[in-house]
């Protein structure tokens, strides 16, 4: 796992998992700064390399009246401010080819959403910015298929690709994590487990995605034991009123205890 190319990623010498965490969407500056400050404090104490996550735009929505963002430039400027204020790297997802260059001026990592990871032009556009590209595994894809997404990034002249598993469809309205895929995908690149999106319950008749946040620690523990390089999770100080994906978010108040437990597991695994 070589993450040395990611600007301002601290604590790499700790031999710990790294963390991508933050709100699903940027709802405003105050909320973003509040969440970042809390997570920075926790991860600094636990020596966890940390990347702040926040979507500047939510394009994959079930209903037309769902929240999509506060404005692209406004949200991206908030992401830049978070990165500069706390001296941490930031990540956001992109949905269209022109998003790549625009977002790359504000963040350190460009994320390709799971629904779009087979969109060659989008992946290539992200790769050509020179930024690290986080490829979310499609819910419909095998772990083995992700080698081709990684190859698209590398063939575009960018060796900085990582893969994030966010669960696989299990029937129409549930997700499951196949942990056999973790060692498989680690053959192709740095591998992350998206804990909270793996617990979504999509395609509800209401058009609002459900979730199982009570299972967050279970899935996260299993990911650490299986050897993931990093964890991805969405967190908020008021998930019930979050504007996107609140049903499967981790409450910010529970983050420190969870991460402390996961660090202890990682330390044990490292000794085996």
PDB file of C-alpha atoms in Angstrom:
ATOM      1  CA  UNK A   1       0.000   0.000   0.000  1.00  0.00           C
ATOM      2  CA  UNK A   2       1.634   3.226  -1.170  1.00  0.00           C
ATOM      3  CA  UNK A   3      -0.334   6.323  -0.239  1.00  0.00           C
ATOM      4  CA  UNK A   4       2.643   8.665  -0.143  1.00  0.00           C
ATOM      5  CA  UNK A   5       1.354  10.464  -3.240  1.00  0.00           C
ATOM      6  CA  UNK A   6      -1.694  11.790  -1.367  1.00  0.00           C
ATOM      7  CA  UNK A   7      -1.033  15.311  -0.142  1.00  0.00           C
ATOM      8  CA  UNK A   8      -1.070  15.899   3.637  1.00  0.00           C
ATOM      9  CA  UNK A   9      -1.909  12.278   4.521  1.00  0.00           C
ATOM     10  CA  UNK A  10      -0.361  11.956   7.977  1.00  0.00           C
ATOM     11  CA  UNK A  11       0.425   9.002  10.268  1.00  0.00           C
ATOM     12  CA  UNK A  12       1.377   6.636   7.454  1.00  0.00           C
ATOM     13  CA  UNK A  13       4.213   5.337   9.625  1.00  0.00           C
ATOM     14  CA  UNK A  14       1.703   3.939  12.145  1.00  0.00           C
ATOM     15  CA  UNK A  15       1.029   0.799  10.042  1.00  0.00           C
ATOM     16  CA  UNK A  16      -2.668   1.393  10.583  1.00  0.00           C
ATOM     17  CA  UNK A  17      -5.658   1.328   8.276  1.00  0.00           C
ATOM     18  CA  UNK A  18      -6.503   4.704   6.742  1.00  0.00           C
ATOM     19  CA  UNK A  19      -9.921   6.339   6.869  1.00  0.00           C
ATOM     20  CA  UNK A  20     -12.079   8.195   4.370  1.00  0.00           C
ATOM     21  CA  UNK A  21     -14.941   9.715   6.351  1.00  0.00           C
ATOM     22  CA  UNK A  22     -17.322  12.636   6.432  1.00  0.00           C
ATOM     23  CA  UNK A  23     -20.889  13.510   5.482  1.00  0.00           C
ATOM     24  CA  UNK A  24     -22.586  12.079   2.442  1.00  0.00           C
ATOM     25  CA  UNK A  25     -23.076  15.548   0.972  1.00  0.00           C
ATOM     26  CA  UNK A  26     -21.756  19.000   1.735  1.00  0.00           C
ATOM     27  CA  UNK A  27     -24.778  20.725   3.251  1.00  0.00           C
ATOM     28  CA  UNK A  28     -22.957  23.876   4.321  1.00  0.00           C
ATOM     29  CA  UNK A  29     -19.670  25.175   5.691  1.00  0.00           C
ATOM     30  CA  UNK A  30     -20.511  24.990   9.393  1.00  0.00           C
ATOM     31  CA  UNK A  31     -21.537  21.326   9.288  1.00  0.00           C
ATOM     32  CA  UNK A  32     -18.521  20.324   7.200  1.00  0.00           C
ATOM     33  CA  UNK A  33     -16.061  22.078   9.502  1.00  0.00           C
ATOM     34  CA  UNK A  34     -17.752  20.667  12.596  1.00  0.00           C
ATOM     35  CA  UNK A  35     -17.542  17.094  11.334  1.00  0.00           C
ATOM     36  CA  UNK A  36     -13.975  17.486  10.075  1.00  0.00           C
ATOM     37  CA  UNK A  37     -12.770  18.961  13.367  1.00  0.00           C
ATOM     38  CA  UNK A  38     -14.193  16.048  15.348  1.00  0.00           C
ATOM     39  CA  UNK A  39     -12.814  13.355  13.042  1.00  0.00           C
ATOM     40  CA  UNK A  40      -9.387  15.022  12.867  1.00  0.00           C
ATOM     41  CA  UNK A  41      -9.229  15.055  16.663  1.00  0.00           C
ATOM     42  CA  UNK A  42     -10.111  11.353  16.905  1.00  0.00           C
ATOM     43  CA  UNK A  43      -7.860  10.134  14.106  1.00  0.00           C
ATOM     44  CA  UNK A  44      -4.913  12.190  15.355  1.00  0.00           C
ATOM     45  CA  UNK A  45      -5.152  10.512  18.767  1.00  0.00           C
ATOM     46  CA  UNK A  46      -5.439   7.052  17.212  1.00  0.00           C
ATOM     47  CA  UNK A  47      -2.788   7.694  14.523  1.00  0.00           C
ATOM     48  CA  UNK A  48      -5.169   6.869  11.693  1.00  0.00           C
ATOM     49  CA  UNK A  49      -4.308   8.500   8.343  1.00  0.00           C
ATOM     50  CA  UNK A  50      -7.407  10.525   7.485  1.00  0.00           C
ATOM     51  CA  UNK A  51      -9.071  11.848   4.317  1.00  0.00           C
ATOM     52  CA  UNK A  52     -12.172  14.056   4.638  1.00  0.00           C
ATOM     53  CA  UNK A  53     -15.014  12.880   2.406  1.00  0.00           C
ATOM     54  CA  UNK A  54     -17.912  14.965   1.119  1.00  0.00           C
ATOM     55  CA  UNK A  55     -19.894  14.985  -2.124  1.00  0.00           C
ATOM     56  CA  UNK A  56     -20.095  18.386  -3.794  1.00  0.00           C
ATOM     57  CA  UNK A  57     -23.068  17.139  -5.806  1.00  0.00           C
ATOM     58  CA  UNK A  58     -25.423  14.151  -5.490  1.00  0.00           C
ATOM     59  CA  UNK A  59     -26.333  13.057  -8.995  1.00  0.00           C
ATOM     60  CA  UNK A  60     -27.473   9.484  -8.311  1.00  0.00           C
ATOM     61  CA  UNK A  61     -30.857  10.071  -6.691  1.00  0.00           C
ATOM     62  CA  UNK A  62     -33.998   7.934  -6.732  1.00  0.00           C
ATOM     63  CA  UNK A  63     -36.417  10.869  -6.810  1.00  0.00           C
ATOM     64  CA  UNK A  64     -36.293  14.181  -8.628  1.00  0.00           C
ATOM     65  CA  UNK A  65     -37.157  16.045  -5.417  1.00  0.00           C
ATOM     66  CA  UNK A  66     -34.197  14.583  -3.485  1.00  0.00           C
ATOM     67  CA  UNK A  67     -31.414  16.893  -2.302  1.00  0.00           C
ATOM     68  CA  UNK A  68     -28.617  17.206  -4.873  1.00  0.00           C
ATOM     69  CA  UNK A  69     -26.386  19.926  -3.427  1.00  0.00           C
ATOM     70  CA  UNK A  70     -25.869  23.553  -2.465  1.00  0.00           C
ATOM     71  CA  UNK A  71     -24.159  24.512  -5.730  1.00  0.00           C
ATOM     72  CA  UNK A  72     -21.029  23.021  -7.246  1.00  0.00           C
ATOM     73  CA  UNK A  73     -18.568  25.856  -6.717  1.00  0.00           C
ATOM     74  CA  UNK A  74     -19.883  26.650  -3.247  1.00  0.00           C
ATOM     75  CA  UNK A  75     -19.505  23.049  -2.095  1.00  0.00           C
ATOM     76  CA  UNK A  76     -16.082  22.616  -3.687  1.00  0.00           C
ATOM     77  CA  UNK A  77     -14.828  25.783  -1.993  1.00  0.00           C
ATOM     78  CA  UNK A  78     -15.953  24.327   1.334  1.00  0.00           C
ATOM     79  CA  UNK A  79     -14.015  21.143   0.618  1.00  0.00           C
ATOM     80  CA  UNK A  80     -10.923  23.206  -0.146  1.00  0.00           C
ATOM     81  CA  UNK A  81     -11.398  25.190   3.060  1.00  0.00           C
ATOM     82  CA  UNK A  82     -11.671  21.991   5.116  1.00  0.00           C
ATOM     83  CA  UNK A  83      -8.469  20.665   3.563  1.00  0.00           C
ATOM     84  CA  UNK A  84      -6.565  23.873   4.180  1.00  0.00           C
ATOM     85  CA  UNK A  85      -7.907  24.513   7.681  1.00  0.00           C
ATOM     86  CA  UNK A  86      -7.037  21.060   9.020  1.00  0.00           C
ATOM     87  CA  UNK A  87      -4.159  20.253   6.642  1.00  0.00           C
ATOM     88  CA  UNK A  88      -5.786  17.018   5.489  1.00  0.00           C
ATOM     89  CA  UNK A  89      -6.512  15.555   2.056  1.00  0.00           C
ATOM     90  CA  UNK A  90     -10.063  15.581   0.728  1.00  0.00           C
ATOM     91  CA  UNK A  91     -12.100  13.382  -1.613  1.00  0.00           C
ATOM     92  CA  UNK A  92     -15.293  13.959  -3.582  1.00  0.00           C
ATOM     93  CA  UNK A  93     -17.181  12.036  -6.253  1.00  0.00           C
ATOM     94  CA  UNK A  94     -17.567  13.138  -9.847  1.00  0.00           C
ATOM     95  CA  UNK A  95     -20.327  12.183 -12.262  1.00  0.00           C
ATOM     96  CA  UNK A  96     -19.548  13.793 -15.602  1.00  0.00           C
ATOM     97  CA  UNK A  97     -16.332  14.103 -17.597  1.00  0.00           C
ATOM     98  CA  UNK A  98     -16.123  17.866 -17.117  1.00  0.00           C
ATOM     99  CA  UNK A  99     -16.387  17.400 -13.336  1.00  0.00           C
ATOM    100  CA  UNK A 100     -12.906  15.870 -13.273  1.00  0.00           C
ATOM    101  CA  UNK A 101     -10.851  18.965 -14.063  1.00  0.00           C
ATOM    102  CA  UNK A 102     -13.173  21.218 -12.086  1.00  0.00           C
ATOM    103  CA  UNK A 103     -13.082  19.124  -8.901  1.00  0.00           C
ATOM    104  CA  UNK A 104      -9.359  18.392  -9.197  1.00  0.00           C
ATOM    105  CA  UNK A 105      -8.666  22.074  -8.510  1.00  0.00           C
ATOM    106  CA  UNK A 106     -10.227  21.735  -5.050  1.00  0.00           C
ATOM    107  CA  UNK A 107      -9.654  18.166  -3.772  1.00  0.00           C
ATOM    108  CA  UNK A 108      -6.873  15.570  -3.608  1.00  0.00           C
ATOM    109  CA  UNK A 109      -8.763  12.402  -4.580  1.00  0.00           C
ATOM    110  CA  UNK A 110     -11.436  11.980  -7.254  1.00  0.00           C
ATOM    111  CA  UNK A 111     -13.980   9.250  -6.600  1.00  0.00           C
ATOM    112  CA  UNK A 112     -15.864   7.380  -9.301  1.00  0.00           C
ATOM    113  CA  UNK A 113     -19.312   6.315  -8.042  1.00  0.00           C
ATOM    114  CA  UNK A 114     -20.182   2.625  -8.171  1.00  0.00           C
ATOM    115  CA  UNK A 115     -22.937   3.133 -10.746  1.00  0.00           C
ATOM    116  CA  UNK A 116     -20.437   4.834 -13.080  1.00  0.00           C
ATOM    117  CA  UNK A 117     -17.231   2.836 -12.665  1.00  0.00           C
ATOM    118  CA  UNK A 118     -17.599   1.201 -16.090  1.00  0.00           C
ATOM    119  CA  UNK A 119     -17.900   4.599 -17.808  1.00  0.00           C
ATOM    120  CA  UNK A 120     -14.561   4.623 -19.587  1.00  0.00           C
ATOM    121  CA  UNK A 121     -14.542   8.322 -20.515  1.00  0.00           C
ATOM    122  CA  UNK A 122     -15.249   9.335 -16.915  1.00  0.00           C
ATOM    123  CA  UNK A 123     -12.523   7.105 -15.481  1.00  0.00           C
ATOM    124  CA  UNK A 124     -10.015   8.328 -18.056  1.00  0.00           C
ATOM    125  CA  UNK A 125     -10.928  11.977 -17.420  1.00  0.00           C
ATOM    126  CA  UNK A 126     -10.294  11.487 -13.705  1.00  0.00           C
ATOM    127  CA  UNK A 127      -7.021   9.670 -14.342  1.00  0.00           C
ATOM    128  CA  UNK A 128      -5.701  12.376 -16.655  1.00  0.00           C
ATOM    129  CA  UNK A 129      -5.922  14.997 -13.885  1.00  0.00           C
ATOM    130  CA  UNK A 130      -3.065  13.170 -12.134  1.00  0.00           C
ATOM    131  CA  UNK A 131      -5.067  12.963  -8.919  1.00  0.00           C
ATOM    132  CA  UNK A 132      -5.498   9.706  -7.034  1.00  0.00           C
ATOM    133  CA  UNK A 133      -8.633   7.978  -8.350  1.00  0.00           C
ATOM    134  CA  UNK A 134     -10.872   6.019  -5.981  1.00  0.00           C
ATOM    135  CA  UNK A 135     -12.868   3.476  -7.986  1.00  0.00           C
ATOM    136  CA  UNK A 136     -16.042   2.334  -6.229  1.00  0.00           C
ATOM    137  CA  UNK A 137     -16.850  -1.265  -7.170  1.00  0.00           C
ATOM    138  CA  UNK A 138     -20.207  -1.504  -8.892  1.00  0.00           C
ATOM    139  CA  UNK A 139     -22.862  -3.351  -6.916  1.00  0.00           C
ATOM    140  CA  UNK A 140     -23.307  -5.460 -10.046  1.00  0.00           C
ATOM    141  CA  UNK A 141     -19.607  -6.283 -10.563  1.00  0.00           C
ATOM    142  CA  UNK A 142     -17.349  -9.085  -9.452  1.00  0.00           C
ATOM    143  CA  UNK A 143     -14.142  -8.284  -7.565  1.00  0.00           C
ATOM    144  CA  UNK A 144     -12.170  -9.668 -10.507  1.00  0.00           C
ATOM    145  CA  UNK A 145     -13.788  -7.188 -12.892  1.00  0.00           C
ATOM    146  CA  UNK A 146     -12.236  -4.273 -11.008  1.00  0.00           C
ATOM    147  CA  UNK A 147      -8.817  -5.049 -12.467  1.00  0.00           C
ATOM    148  CA  UNK A 148     -10.058  -3.569 -15.738  1.00  0.00           C
ATOM    149  CA  UNK A 149     -11.138  -0.318 -14.094  1.00  0.00           C
ATOM    150  CA  UNK A 150      -7.695  -0.041 -12.503  1.00  0.00           C
ATOM    151  CA  UNK A 151      -6.082  -0.764 -15.861  1.00  0.00           C
ATOM    152  CA  UNK A 152      -8.006   2.128 -17.448  1.00  0.00           C
ATOM    153  CA  UNK A 153      -6.461   4.490 -14.896  1.00  0.00           C
ATOM    154  CA  UNK A 154      -2.951   3.124 -15.384  1.00  0.00           C
ATOM    155  CA  UNK A 155      -3.211   3.074 -19.169  1.00  0.00           C
ATOM    156  CA  UNK A 156      -4.122   6.766 -18.948  1.00  0.00           C
ATOM    157  CA  UNK A 157      -0.737   7.483 -17.379  1.00  0.00           C
ATOM    158  CA  UNK A 158      -1.799   7.495 -13.726  1.00  0.00           C
ATOM    159  CA  UNK A 159      -0.545   4.840 -11.291  1.00  0.00           C
ATOM    160  CA  UNK A 160      -2.539   6.212  -8.357  1.00  0.00           C
ATOM    161  CA  UNK A 161      -5.723   4.136  -8.293  1.00  0.00           C
ATOM    162  CA  UNK A 162      -7.474   2.491  -5.401  1.00  0.00           C
ATOM    163  CA  UNK A 163     -10.567   0.291  -5.198  1.00  0.00           C
ATOM    164  CA  UNK A 164     -13.456   0.601  -2.766  1.00  0.00           C
ATOM    165  CA  UNK A 165     -15.935  -2.224  -2.192  1.00  0.00           C
ATOM    166  CA  UNK A 166     -19.391  -0.937  -1.280  1.00  0.00           C
ATOM    167  CA  UNK A 167     -21.288  -4.208  -1.221  1.00  0.00           C
ATOM    168  CA  UNK A 168     -23.056  -6.310  -3.826  1.00  0.00           C
ATOM    169  CA  UNK A 169     -26.772  -6.420  -4.599  1.00  0.00           C
ATOM    170  CA  UNK A 170     -28.567  -9.164  -2.692  1.00  0.00           C
ATOM    171  CA  UNK A 171     -32.013  -9.339  -4.219  1.00  0.00           C
ATOM    172  CA  UNK A 172     -33.708  -6.086  -5.113  1.00  0.00           C
ATOM    173  CA  UNK A 173     -33.588  -4.233  -1.778  1.00  0.00           C
ATOM    174  CA  UNK A 174     -30.511  -5.326   0.132  1.00  0.00           C
ATOM    175  CA  UNK A 175     -26.718  -5.444  -0.032  1.00  0.00           C
ATOM    176  CA  UNK A 176     -24.182  -8.021   1.096  1.00  0.00           C
ATOM    177  CA  UNK A 177     -20.395  -7.872   1.467  1.00  0.00           C
ATOM    178  CA  UNK A 178     -18.466 -10.790  -0.013  1.00  0.00           C
ATOM    179  CA  UNK A 179     -15.248 -10.616   1.993  1.00  0.00           C
ATOM    180  CA  UNK A 180     -13.580 -13.051  -0.405  1.00  0.00           C
ATOM    181  CA  UNK A 181     -13.297 -10.071  -2.728  1.00  0.00           C
ATOM    182  CA  UNK A 182     -10.937  -8.127  -0.453  1.00  0.00           C
ATOM    183  CA  UNK A 183      -7.785 -10.229  -1.053  1.00  0.00           C
ATOM    184  CA  UNK A 184      -8.751 -10.513  -4.720  1.00  0.00           C
ATOM    185  CA  UNK A 185      -8.935  -6.759  -5.228  1.00  0.00           C
ATOM    186  CA  UNK A 186      -5.765  -6.166  -3.210  1.00  0.00           C
ATOM    187  CA  UNK A 187      -3.939  -7.855  -6.092  1.00  0.00           C
ATOM    188  CA  UNK A 188      -4.947  -4.901  -8.272  1.00  0.00           C
ATOM    189  CA  UNK A 189      -4.396  -2.003  -5.882  1.00  0.00           C
ATOM    190  CA  UNK A 190      -4.973  -0.402  -2.499  1.00  0.00           C
ATOM    191  CA  UNK A 191      -8.358  -1.660  -1.311  1.00  0.00           C
ATOM    192  CA  UNK A 192     -10.936   0.068   0.872  1.00  0.00           C
ATOM    193  CA  UNK A 193     -14.177  -1.181   2.400  1.00  0.00           C
ATOM    194  CA  UNK A 194     -17.093   1.253   2.309  1.00  0.00           C
ATOM    195  CA  UNK A 195     -18.813   0.187   5.499  1.00  0.00           C
ATOM    196  CA  UNK A 196     -21.871   2.423   5.517  1.00  0.00           C
ATOM    197  CA  UNK A 197     -22.896   2.113   1.855  1.00  0.00           C
ATOM    198  CA  UNK A 198     -22.528  -1.660   2.156  1.00  0.00           C
ATOM    199  CA  UNK A 199     -25.373  -1.487   4.653  1.00  0.00           C
ATOM    200  CA  UNK A 200     -27.790   0.361   2.407  1.00  0.00           C
ATOM    201  CA  UNK A 201     -31.211  -1.053   1.611  1.00  0.00           C
ATOM    202  CA  UNK A 202     -31.812   0.478  -1.828  1.00  0.00           C
ATOM    203  CA  UNK A 203     -34.819   0.572  -4.123  1.00  0.00           C
ATOM    204  CA  UNK A 204     -37.407   1.100  -1.395  1.00  0.00           C
ATOM    205  CA  UNK A 205     -40.908   1.832  -2.686  1.00  0.00           C
ATOM    206  CA  UNK A 206     -40.768   5.284  -1.058  1.00  0.00           C
ATOM    207  CA  UNK A 207     -37.790   6.249  -3.222  1.00  0.00           C
ATOM    208  CA  UNK A 208     -35.702   6.836  -0.092  1.00  0.00           C
ATOM    209  CA  UNK A 209     -32.869   4.393   0.604  1.00  0.00           C
ATOM    210  CA  UNK A 210     -32.942   2.523   3.907  1.00  0.00           C
ATOM    211  CA  UNK A 211     -30.022   1.120   5.876  1.00  0.00           C
ATOM    212  CA  UNK A 212     -28.693  -0.935   8.782  1.00  0.00           C
ATOM    213  CA  UNK A 213     -26.399   1.337  10.833  1.00  0.00           C
ATOM    214  CA  UNK A 214     -26.634  -1.148  13.716  1.00  0.00           C
ATOM    215  CA  UNK A 215     -24.353  -3.417  11.676  1.00  0.00           C
ATOM    216  CA  UNK A 216     -21.598  -0.855  11.050  1.00  0.00           C
ATOM    217  CA  UNK A 217     -19.178  -2.217  13.641  1.00  0.00           C
ATOM    218  CA  UNK A 218     -19.781  -5.819  12.540  1.00  0.00           C
ATOM    219  CA  UNK A 219     -18.906  -5.075   8.913  1.00  0.00           C
ATOM    220  CA  UNK A 220     -15.983  -2.817   9.839  1.00  0.00           C
ATOM    221  CA  UNK A 221     -14.465  -5.439  12.159  1.00  0.00           C
ATOM    222  CA  UNK A 222     -14.745  -8.087   9.446  1.00  0.00           C
ATOM    223  CA  UNK A 223     -13.063  -5.754   6.966  1.00  0.00           C
ATOM    224  CA  UNK A 224     -10.082  -5.162   9.247  1.00  0.00           C
ATOM    225  CA  UNK A 225      -9.683  -8.881   9.884  1.00  0.00           C
ATOM    226  CA  UNK A 226      -9.865  -9.568   6.139  1.00  0.00           C
ATOM    227  CA  UNK A 227      -7.003  -7.142   5.542  1.00  0.00           C
ATOM    228  CA  UNK A 228      -8.474  -4.029   3.957  1.00  0.00           C
ATOM    229  CA  UNK A 229      -6.032  -1.167   3.597  1.00  0.00           C
ATOM    230  CA  UNK A 230      -8.612   1.447   4.446  1.00  0.00           C
ATOM    231  CA  UNK A 231     -12.178   2.052   5.600  1.00  0.00           C
ATOM    232  CA  UNK A 232     -14.753   4.427   4.167  1.00  0.00           C
ATOM    233  CA  UNK A 233     -17.723   5.552   6.227  1.00  0.00           C
ATOM    234  CA  UNK A 234     -20.173   8.392   6.252  1.00  0.00           C
ATOM    235  CA  UNK A 235     -20.780  10.142   9.547  1.00  0.00           C
ATOM    236  CA  UNK A 236     -22.918  13.045  10.723  1.00  0.00           C
ATOM    237  CA  UNK A 237     -23.806  14.675  14.038  1.00  0.00           C
ATOM    238  CA  UNK A 238     -27.521  14.392  13.136  1.00  0.00           C
ATOM    239  CA  UNK A 239     -28.046  11.464  10.742  1.00  0.00           C
ATOM    240  CA  UNK A 240     -31.828  11.573  11.088  1.00  0.00           C
ATOM    241  CA  UNK A 241     -31.848  15.014   9.498  1.00  0.00           C
ATOM    242  CA  UNK A 242     -28.965  14.573   7.054  1.00  0.00           C
ATOM    243  CA  UNK A 243     -29.956  15.551   3.540  1.00  0.00           C
ATOM    244  CA  UNK A 244     -28.624  12.347   1.977  1.00  0.00           C
ATOM    245  CA  UNK A 245     -28.047   8.740   3.131  1.00  0.00           C
ATOM    246  CA  UNK A 246     -28.924   9.422   6.752  1.00  0.00           C
ATOM    247  CA  UNK A 247     -30.444   5.950   7.133  1.00  0.00           C
ATOM    248  CA  UNK A 248     -27.086   4.183   6.975  1.00  0.00           C
ATOM    249  CA  UNK A 249     -24.753   6.833   8.451  1.00  0.00           C
ATOM    250  CA  UNK A 250     -22.769   6.491  11.657  1.00  0.00           C
ATOM    251  CA  UNK A 251     -23.601   9.036  14.341  1.00  0.00           C
ATOM    252  CA  UNK A 252     -20.521  11.163  14.949  1.00  0.00           C
ATOM    253  CA  UNK A 253     -20.770  10.520  18.693  1.00  0.00           C
ATOM    254  CA  UNK A 254     -20.089   6.815  18.109  1.00  0.00           C
ATOM    255  CA  UNK A 255     -17.038   7.228  15.904  1.00  0.00           C
ATOM    256  CA  UNK A 256     -14.268   7.340  18.514  1.00  0.00           C
ATOM    257  CA  UNK A 257     -15.300   4.127  20.279  1.00  0.00           C
ATOM    258  CA  UNK A 258     -15.677   2.326  16.969  1.00  0.00           C
ATOM    259  CA  UNK A 259     -12.278   3.443  15.659  1.00  0.00           C
ATOM    260  CA  UNK A 260     -10.586   2.594  18.969  1.00  0.00           C
ATOM    261  CA  UNK A 261     -11.932  -0.949  18.722  1.00  0.00           C
ATOM    262  CA  UNK A 262     -10.847  -1.251  15.093  1.00  0.00           C
ATOM    263  CA  UNK A 263      -7.325  -0.013  15.844  1.00  0.00           C
ATOM    264  CA  UNK A 264      -7.016  -2.668  18.565  1.00  0.00           C
ATOM    265  CA  UNK A 265      -8.089  -5.338  16.077  1.00  0.00           C
ATOM    266  CA  UNK A 266      -5.638  -4.033  13.465  1.00  0.00           C
ATOM    267  CA  UNK A 267      -2.794  -4.145  15.990  1.00  0.00           C
ATOM    268  CA  UNK A 268      -3.641  -7.762  16.787  1.00  0.00           C
ATOM    269  CA  UNK A 269      -3.816  -8.679  13.108  1.00  0.00           C
ATOM    270  CA  UNK A 270      -0.440  -7.046  12.520  1.00  0.00           C
ATOM    271  CA  UNK A 271       1.126  -9.394  15.069  1.00  0.00           C
ATOM    272  CA  UNK A 272      -0.107 -12.572  13.377  1.00  0.00           C
TER     273      UNK A 272
END
